[in-house]
CSV table of C-alpha atoms in Angstrom, one decimal:
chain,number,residue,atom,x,y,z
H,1,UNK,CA,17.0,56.5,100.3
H,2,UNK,CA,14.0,56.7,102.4
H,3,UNK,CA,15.1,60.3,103.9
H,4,UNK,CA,15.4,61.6,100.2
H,5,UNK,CA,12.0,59.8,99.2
H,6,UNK,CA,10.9,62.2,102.5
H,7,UNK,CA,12.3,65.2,101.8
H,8,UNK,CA,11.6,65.0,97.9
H,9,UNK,CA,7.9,65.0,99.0
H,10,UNK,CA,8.5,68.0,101.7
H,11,UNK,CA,9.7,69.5,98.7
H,12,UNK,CA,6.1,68.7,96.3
H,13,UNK,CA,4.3,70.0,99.3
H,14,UNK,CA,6.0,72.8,99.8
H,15,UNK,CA,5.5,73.9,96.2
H,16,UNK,CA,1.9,72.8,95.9
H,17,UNK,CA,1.4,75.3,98.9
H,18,UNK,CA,3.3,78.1,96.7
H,19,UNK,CA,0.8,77.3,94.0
H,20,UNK,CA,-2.2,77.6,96.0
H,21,UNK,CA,-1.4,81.3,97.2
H,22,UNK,CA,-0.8,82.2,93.4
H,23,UNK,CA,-4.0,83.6,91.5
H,24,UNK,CA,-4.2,80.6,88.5
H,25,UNK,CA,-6.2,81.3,85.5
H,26,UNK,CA,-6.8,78.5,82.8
H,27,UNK,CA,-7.5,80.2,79.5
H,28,UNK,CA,-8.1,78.5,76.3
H,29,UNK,CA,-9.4,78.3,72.5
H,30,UNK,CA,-10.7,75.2,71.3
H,31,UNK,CA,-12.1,74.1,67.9
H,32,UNK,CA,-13.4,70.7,68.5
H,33,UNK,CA,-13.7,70.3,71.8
H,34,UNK,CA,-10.8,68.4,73.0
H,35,UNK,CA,-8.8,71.3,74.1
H,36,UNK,CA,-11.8,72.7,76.2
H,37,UNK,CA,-12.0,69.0,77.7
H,38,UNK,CA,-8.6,69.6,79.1
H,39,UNK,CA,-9.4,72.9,80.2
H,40,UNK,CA,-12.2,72.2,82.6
H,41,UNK,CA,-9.8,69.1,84.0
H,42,UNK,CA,-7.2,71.7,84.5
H,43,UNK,CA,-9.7,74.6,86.0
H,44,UNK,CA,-11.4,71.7,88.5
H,45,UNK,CA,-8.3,69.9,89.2
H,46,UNK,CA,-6.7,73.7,90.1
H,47,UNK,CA,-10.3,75.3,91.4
H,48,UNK,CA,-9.1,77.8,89.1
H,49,UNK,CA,-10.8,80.6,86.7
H,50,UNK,CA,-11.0,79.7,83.0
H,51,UNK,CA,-12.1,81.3,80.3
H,52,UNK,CA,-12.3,80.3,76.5
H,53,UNK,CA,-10.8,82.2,73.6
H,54,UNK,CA,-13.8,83.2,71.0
H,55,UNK,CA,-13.5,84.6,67.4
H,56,UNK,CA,-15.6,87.6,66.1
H,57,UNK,CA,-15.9,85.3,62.8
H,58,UNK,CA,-16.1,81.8,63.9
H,59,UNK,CA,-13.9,78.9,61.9
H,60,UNK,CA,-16.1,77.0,60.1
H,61,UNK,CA,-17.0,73.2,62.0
H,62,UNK,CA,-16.0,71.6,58.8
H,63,UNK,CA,-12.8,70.4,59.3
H,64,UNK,CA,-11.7,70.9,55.6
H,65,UNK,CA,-12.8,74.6,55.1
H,66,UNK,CA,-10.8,75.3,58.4
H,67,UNK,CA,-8.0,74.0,57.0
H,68,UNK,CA,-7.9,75.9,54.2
H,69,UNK,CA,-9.0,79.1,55.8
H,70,UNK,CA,-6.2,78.5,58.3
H,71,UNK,CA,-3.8,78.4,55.5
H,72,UNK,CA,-4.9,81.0,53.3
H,73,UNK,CA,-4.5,83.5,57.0
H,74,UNK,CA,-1.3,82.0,57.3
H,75,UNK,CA,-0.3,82.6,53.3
H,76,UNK,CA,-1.2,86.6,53.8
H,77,UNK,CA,0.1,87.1,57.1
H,78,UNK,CA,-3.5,87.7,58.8
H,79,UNK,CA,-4.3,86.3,62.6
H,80,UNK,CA,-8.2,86.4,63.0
H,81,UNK,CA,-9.7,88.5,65.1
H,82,UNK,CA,-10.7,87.4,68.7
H,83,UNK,CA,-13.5,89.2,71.3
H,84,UNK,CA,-12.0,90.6,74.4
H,85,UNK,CA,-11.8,88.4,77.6
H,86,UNK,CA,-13.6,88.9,80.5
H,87,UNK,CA,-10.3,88.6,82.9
H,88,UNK,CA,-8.0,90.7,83.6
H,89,UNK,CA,-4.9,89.5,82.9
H,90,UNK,CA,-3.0,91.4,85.1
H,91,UNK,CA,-4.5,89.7,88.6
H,92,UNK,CA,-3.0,86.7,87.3
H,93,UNK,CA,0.1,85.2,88.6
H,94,UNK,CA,-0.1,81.5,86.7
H,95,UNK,CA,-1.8,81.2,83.0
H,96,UNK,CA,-2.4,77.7,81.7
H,97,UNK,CA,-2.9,78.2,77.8
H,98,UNK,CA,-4.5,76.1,75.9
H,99,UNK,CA,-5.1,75.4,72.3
H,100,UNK,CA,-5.0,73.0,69.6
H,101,UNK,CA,-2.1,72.3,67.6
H,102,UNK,CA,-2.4,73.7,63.3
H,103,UNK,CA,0.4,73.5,61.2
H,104,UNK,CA,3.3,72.8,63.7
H,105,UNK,CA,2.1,75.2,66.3
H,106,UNK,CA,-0.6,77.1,68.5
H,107,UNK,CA,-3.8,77.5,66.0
H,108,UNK,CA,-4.4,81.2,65.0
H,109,UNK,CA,-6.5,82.9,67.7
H,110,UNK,CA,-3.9,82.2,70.2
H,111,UNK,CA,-1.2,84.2,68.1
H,112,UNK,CA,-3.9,87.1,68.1
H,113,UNK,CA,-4.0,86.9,71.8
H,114,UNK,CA,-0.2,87.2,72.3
H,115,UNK,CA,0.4,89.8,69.6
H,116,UNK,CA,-2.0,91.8,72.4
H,117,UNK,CA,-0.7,91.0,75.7
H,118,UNK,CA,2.3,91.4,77.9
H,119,UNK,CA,3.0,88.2,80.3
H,120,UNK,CA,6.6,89.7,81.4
H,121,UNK,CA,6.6,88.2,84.7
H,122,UNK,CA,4.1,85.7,84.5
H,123,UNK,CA,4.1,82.0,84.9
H,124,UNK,CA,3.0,80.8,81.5
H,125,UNK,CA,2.0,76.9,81.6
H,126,UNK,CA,1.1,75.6,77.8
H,127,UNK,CA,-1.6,72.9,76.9
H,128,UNK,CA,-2.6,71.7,74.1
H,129,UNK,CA,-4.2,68.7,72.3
H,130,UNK,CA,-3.3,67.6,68.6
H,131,UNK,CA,-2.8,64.8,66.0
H,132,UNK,CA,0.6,63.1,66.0
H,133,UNK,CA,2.7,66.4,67.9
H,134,UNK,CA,3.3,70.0,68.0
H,135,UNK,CA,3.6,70.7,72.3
H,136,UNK,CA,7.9,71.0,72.0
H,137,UNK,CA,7.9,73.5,69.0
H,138,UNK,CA,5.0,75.5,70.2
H,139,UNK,CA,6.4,76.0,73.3
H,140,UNK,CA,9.6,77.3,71.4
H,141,UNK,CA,7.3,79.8,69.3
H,142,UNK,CA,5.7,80.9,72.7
H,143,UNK,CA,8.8,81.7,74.4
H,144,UNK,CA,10.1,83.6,71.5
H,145,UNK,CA,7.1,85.6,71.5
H,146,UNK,CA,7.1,86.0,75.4
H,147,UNK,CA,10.7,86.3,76.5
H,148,UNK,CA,10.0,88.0,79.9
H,149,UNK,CA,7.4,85.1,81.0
H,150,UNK,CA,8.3,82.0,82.6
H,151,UNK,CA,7.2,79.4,80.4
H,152,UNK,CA,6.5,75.7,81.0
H,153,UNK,CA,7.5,73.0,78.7
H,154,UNK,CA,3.8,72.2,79.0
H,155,UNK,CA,1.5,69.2,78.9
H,156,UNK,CA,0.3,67.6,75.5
H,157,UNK,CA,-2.3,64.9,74.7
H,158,UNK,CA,-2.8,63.5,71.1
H,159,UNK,CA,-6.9,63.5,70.2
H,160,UNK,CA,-6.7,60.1,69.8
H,161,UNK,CA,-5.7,59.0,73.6
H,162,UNK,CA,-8.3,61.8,75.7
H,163,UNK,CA,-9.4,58.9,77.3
H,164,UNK,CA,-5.7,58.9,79.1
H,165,UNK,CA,-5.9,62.6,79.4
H,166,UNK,CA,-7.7,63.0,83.1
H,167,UNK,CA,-4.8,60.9,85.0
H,168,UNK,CA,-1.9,62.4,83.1
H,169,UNK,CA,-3.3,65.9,83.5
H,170,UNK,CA,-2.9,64.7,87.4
H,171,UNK,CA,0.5,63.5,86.9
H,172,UNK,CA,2.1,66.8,85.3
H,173,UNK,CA,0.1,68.8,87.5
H,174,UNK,CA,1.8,67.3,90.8
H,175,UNK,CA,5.3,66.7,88.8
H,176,UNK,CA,5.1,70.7,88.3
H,177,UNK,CA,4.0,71.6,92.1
H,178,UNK,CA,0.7,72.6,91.6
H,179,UNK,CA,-1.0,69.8,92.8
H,180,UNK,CA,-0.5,67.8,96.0
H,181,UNK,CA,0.5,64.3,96.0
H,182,UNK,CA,3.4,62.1,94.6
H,183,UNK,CA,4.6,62.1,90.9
H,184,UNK,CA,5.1,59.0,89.6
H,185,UNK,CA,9.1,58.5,88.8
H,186,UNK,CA,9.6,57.2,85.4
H,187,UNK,CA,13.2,55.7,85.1
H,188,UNK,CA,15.5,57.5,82.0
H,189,UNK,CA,15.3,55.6,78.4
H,190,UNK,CA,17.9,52.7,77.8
H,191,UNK,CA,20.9,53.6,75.5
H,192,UNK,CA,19.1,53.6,72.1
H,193,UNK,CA,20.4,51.0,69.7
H,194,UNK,CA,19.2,49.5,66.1
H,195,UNK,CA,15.4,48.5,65.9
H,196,UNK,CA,15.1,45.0,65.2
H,197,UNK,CA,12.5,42.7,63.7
H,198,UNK,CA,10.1,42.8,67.1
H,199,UNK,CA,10.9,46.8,67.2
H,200,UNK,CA,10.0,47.5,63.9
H,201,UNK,CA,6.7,45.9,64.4
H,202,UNK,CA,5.6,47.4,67.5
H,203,UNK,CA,6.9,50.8,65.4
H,204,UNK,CA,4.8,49.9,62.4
H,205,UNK,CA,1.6,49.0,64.6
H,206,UNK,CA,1.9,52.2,66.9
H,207,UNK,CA,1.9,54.3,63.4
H,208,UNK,CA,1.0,52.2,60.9
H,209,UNK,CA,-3.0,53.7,60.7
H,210,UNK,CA,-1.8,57.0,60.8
H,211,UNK,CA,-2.2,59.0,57.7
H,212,UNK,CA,0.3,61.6,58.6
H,213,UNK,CA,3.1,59.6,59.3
H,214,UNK,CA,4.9,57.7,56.4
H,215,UNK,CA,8.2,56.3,58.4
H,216,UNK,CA,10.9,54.1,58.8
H,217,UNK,CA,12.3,53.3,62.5
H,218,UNK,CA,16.4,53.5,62.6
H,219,UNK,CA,17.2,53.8,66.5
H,220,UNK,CA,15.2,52.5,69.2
H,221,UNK,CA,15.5,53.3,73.6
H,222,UNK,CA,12.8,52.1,75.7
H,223,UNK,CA,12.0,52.2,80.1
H,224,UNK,CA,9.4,50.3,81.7
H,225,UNK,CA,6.5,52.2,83.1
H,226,UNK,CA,3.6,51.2,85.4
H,227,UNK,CA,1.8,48.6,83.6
H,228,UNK,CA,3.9,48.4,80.4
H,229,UNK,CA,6.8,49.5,78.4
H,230,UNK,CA,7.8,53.1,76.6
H,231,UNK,CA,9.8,53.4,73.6
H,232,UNK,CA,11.1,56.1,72.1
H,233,UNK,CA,11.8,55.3,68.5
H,234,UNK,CA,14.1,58.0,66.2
H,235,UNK,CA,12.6,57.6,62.4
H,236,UNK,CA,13.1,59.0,59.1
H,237,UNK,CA,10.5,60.1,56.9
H,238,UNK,CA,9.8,57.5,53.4
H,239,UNK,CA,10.3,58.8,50.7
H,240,UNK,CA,9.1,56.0,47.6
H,241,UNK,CA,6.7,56.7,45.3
H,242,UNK,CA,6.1,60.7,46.4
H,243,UNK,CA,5.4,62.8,43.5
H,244,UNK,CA,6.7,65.9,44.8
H,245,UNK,CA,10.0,66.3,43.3
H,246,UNK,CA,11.1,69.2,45.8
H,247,UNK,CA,10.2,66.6,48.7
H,248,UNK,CA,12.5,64.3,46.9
H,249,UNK,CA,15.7,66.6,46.4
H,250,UNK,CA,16.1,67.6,49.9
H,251,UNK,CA,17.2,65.1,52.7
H,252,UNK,CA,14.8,63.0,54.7
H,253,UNK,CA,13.6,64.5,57.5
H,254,UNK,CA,14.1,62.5,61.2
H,255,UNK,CA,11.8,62.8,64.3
H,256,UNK,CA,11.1,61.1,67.4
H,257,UNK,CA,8.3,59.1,67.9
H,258,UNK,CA,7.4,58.3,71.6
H,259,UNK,CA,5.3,54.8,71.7
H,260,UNK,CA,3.4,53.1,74.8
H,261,UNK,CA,2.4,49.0,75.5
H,262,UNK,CA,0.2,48.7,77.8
H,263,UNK,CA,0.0,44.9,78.9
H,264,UNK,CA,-2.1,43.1,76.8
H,265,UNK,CA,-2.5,46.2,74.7
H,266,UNK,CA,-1.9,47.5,71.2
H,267,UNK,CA,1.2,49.5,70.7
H,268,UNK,CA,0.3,53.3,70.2
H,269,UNK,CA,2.1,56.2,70.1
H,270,UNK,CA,1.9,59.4,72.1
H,271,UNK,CA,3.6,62.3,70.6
H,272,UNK,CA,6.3,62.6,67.3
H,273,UNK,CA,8.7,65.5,67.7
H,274,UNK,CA,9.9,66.5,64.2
């Protein structure tokens, strides 16, 4: 045990060492803020370049009117247009990208960024900050749209839990080998089985004040991490009292829904994967 403990860290230093020769840039587009936050915790954490991703025509701060502009671009096909960057892209061997999550995926001005650029041969490392989810079907847009890059399953951080962000951003930097130091080993999930009484309430507190999530747990797993427990809850969406009639004909939807309990803590959850 203790000579793989040893040689698993020989191994983390010999790839934070590969990731110190490559030429890292941490690029980015951020709306609110949050996304930039993990940026610059990236870029110092890395001593790497960043840059930010700007729009000729700026989305609006209200959060409503982006919305809607957002969707109406999305209804016509249109990506809005972005200013050039400063970097060149080509000098770069690693590219953290960064954005927030709209609609399921990367917002807007990062599609207008890839329909421009060619990362065949580049390691591309996703970021991004959002609601309730979004990182795991991004990353499946991005490597569609990218298929020559080496791409990252990324890091993602829900707006809600930025105050967690700084030490997790440490964590998947070392798990990944580009920082030095040892990753903390979480164990794998139990075998799931039915939620009972006690799991449906630390479900229904975890979610229960989130607007976006209407759900009932089926299926629970959970592993013990540092100062608490993890569960990983499989749901289905509710359907009672919707008015939308197509919502109603088709088959409820199920997703994952990954919730923490710190000791002596509320439960709250960390990402859903639909």
């Amino acid at each position: 045990m203790k000579w793989i403990m040893v040689t698993a860290m020989s191994i983390a230093l010999l790839c934070g060492f590969k990731a110190e020769a490559q030429k890292v840039l941490v690029l980015y587009y951020s709306q609110t803020s949050n996304t930039k936050a993990v940026a610059q915790e990236i870029a110092t954490k890395l001593n790497a370049d960043i840059e930010e991703i700007t729009l000729v025509n700026p989305y609006n701060s209200d959060y409503q009117a982006t919305i809607e502009r957002s969707r109406k671009e999305r209804e016509q096909g249109i990506t809005p247009e972005i200013k050039p960057l400063k970097a060149n892209i080509a000098k770069y061997d690693v590219i953290f990208l960064g954005y927030p999550i709209w609609f399921g995926t990367y917002a807007p001005p990062i599609a207008t960024w890839l329909e421009k650029v060619d990362l065949s041969g580049k390691t591309i490392v996703p970021f991004c900050t959002f609601g309730s989810g979004g990182l795991e079907s991004s990353v499946m847009i991005l490597k569609q749209k990218q298929p020559k890059a080496e791409i990252f399953d990324g890091y993602g951080v829900r707006a809600a839990r930025m105050d967690a962000m700084p030490e997790e951003v440490r964590q998947f930097l070392i798990a990944n080998g580009f920082l030095r130091g040892e990753a903390v080993k979480l164990e794998p999930f139990s075998a799931a089985h039915r939620v009972s009484k006690e799991d449906e309430a630390i479900f229904d507190a975890a979610v229960g004040d989130y607007p976006m999530i209407s759900a009932r747990a089926l299926t629970v797993a959970s592993r013990p991490i540092s100062n608490g427990m993890e569960y990983l809850f499989t749901a289905t969406e509710k359907r009672k009292g919707t008015p939308d009639k197509d919502l109603q004909l088709r088959p409820p939807k199920e997703m994952q829904v990954y919730v923490i309990v710190l000791n002596g803590q509320k439960p709250v959850f960390t990402k859903v994967v639909r």
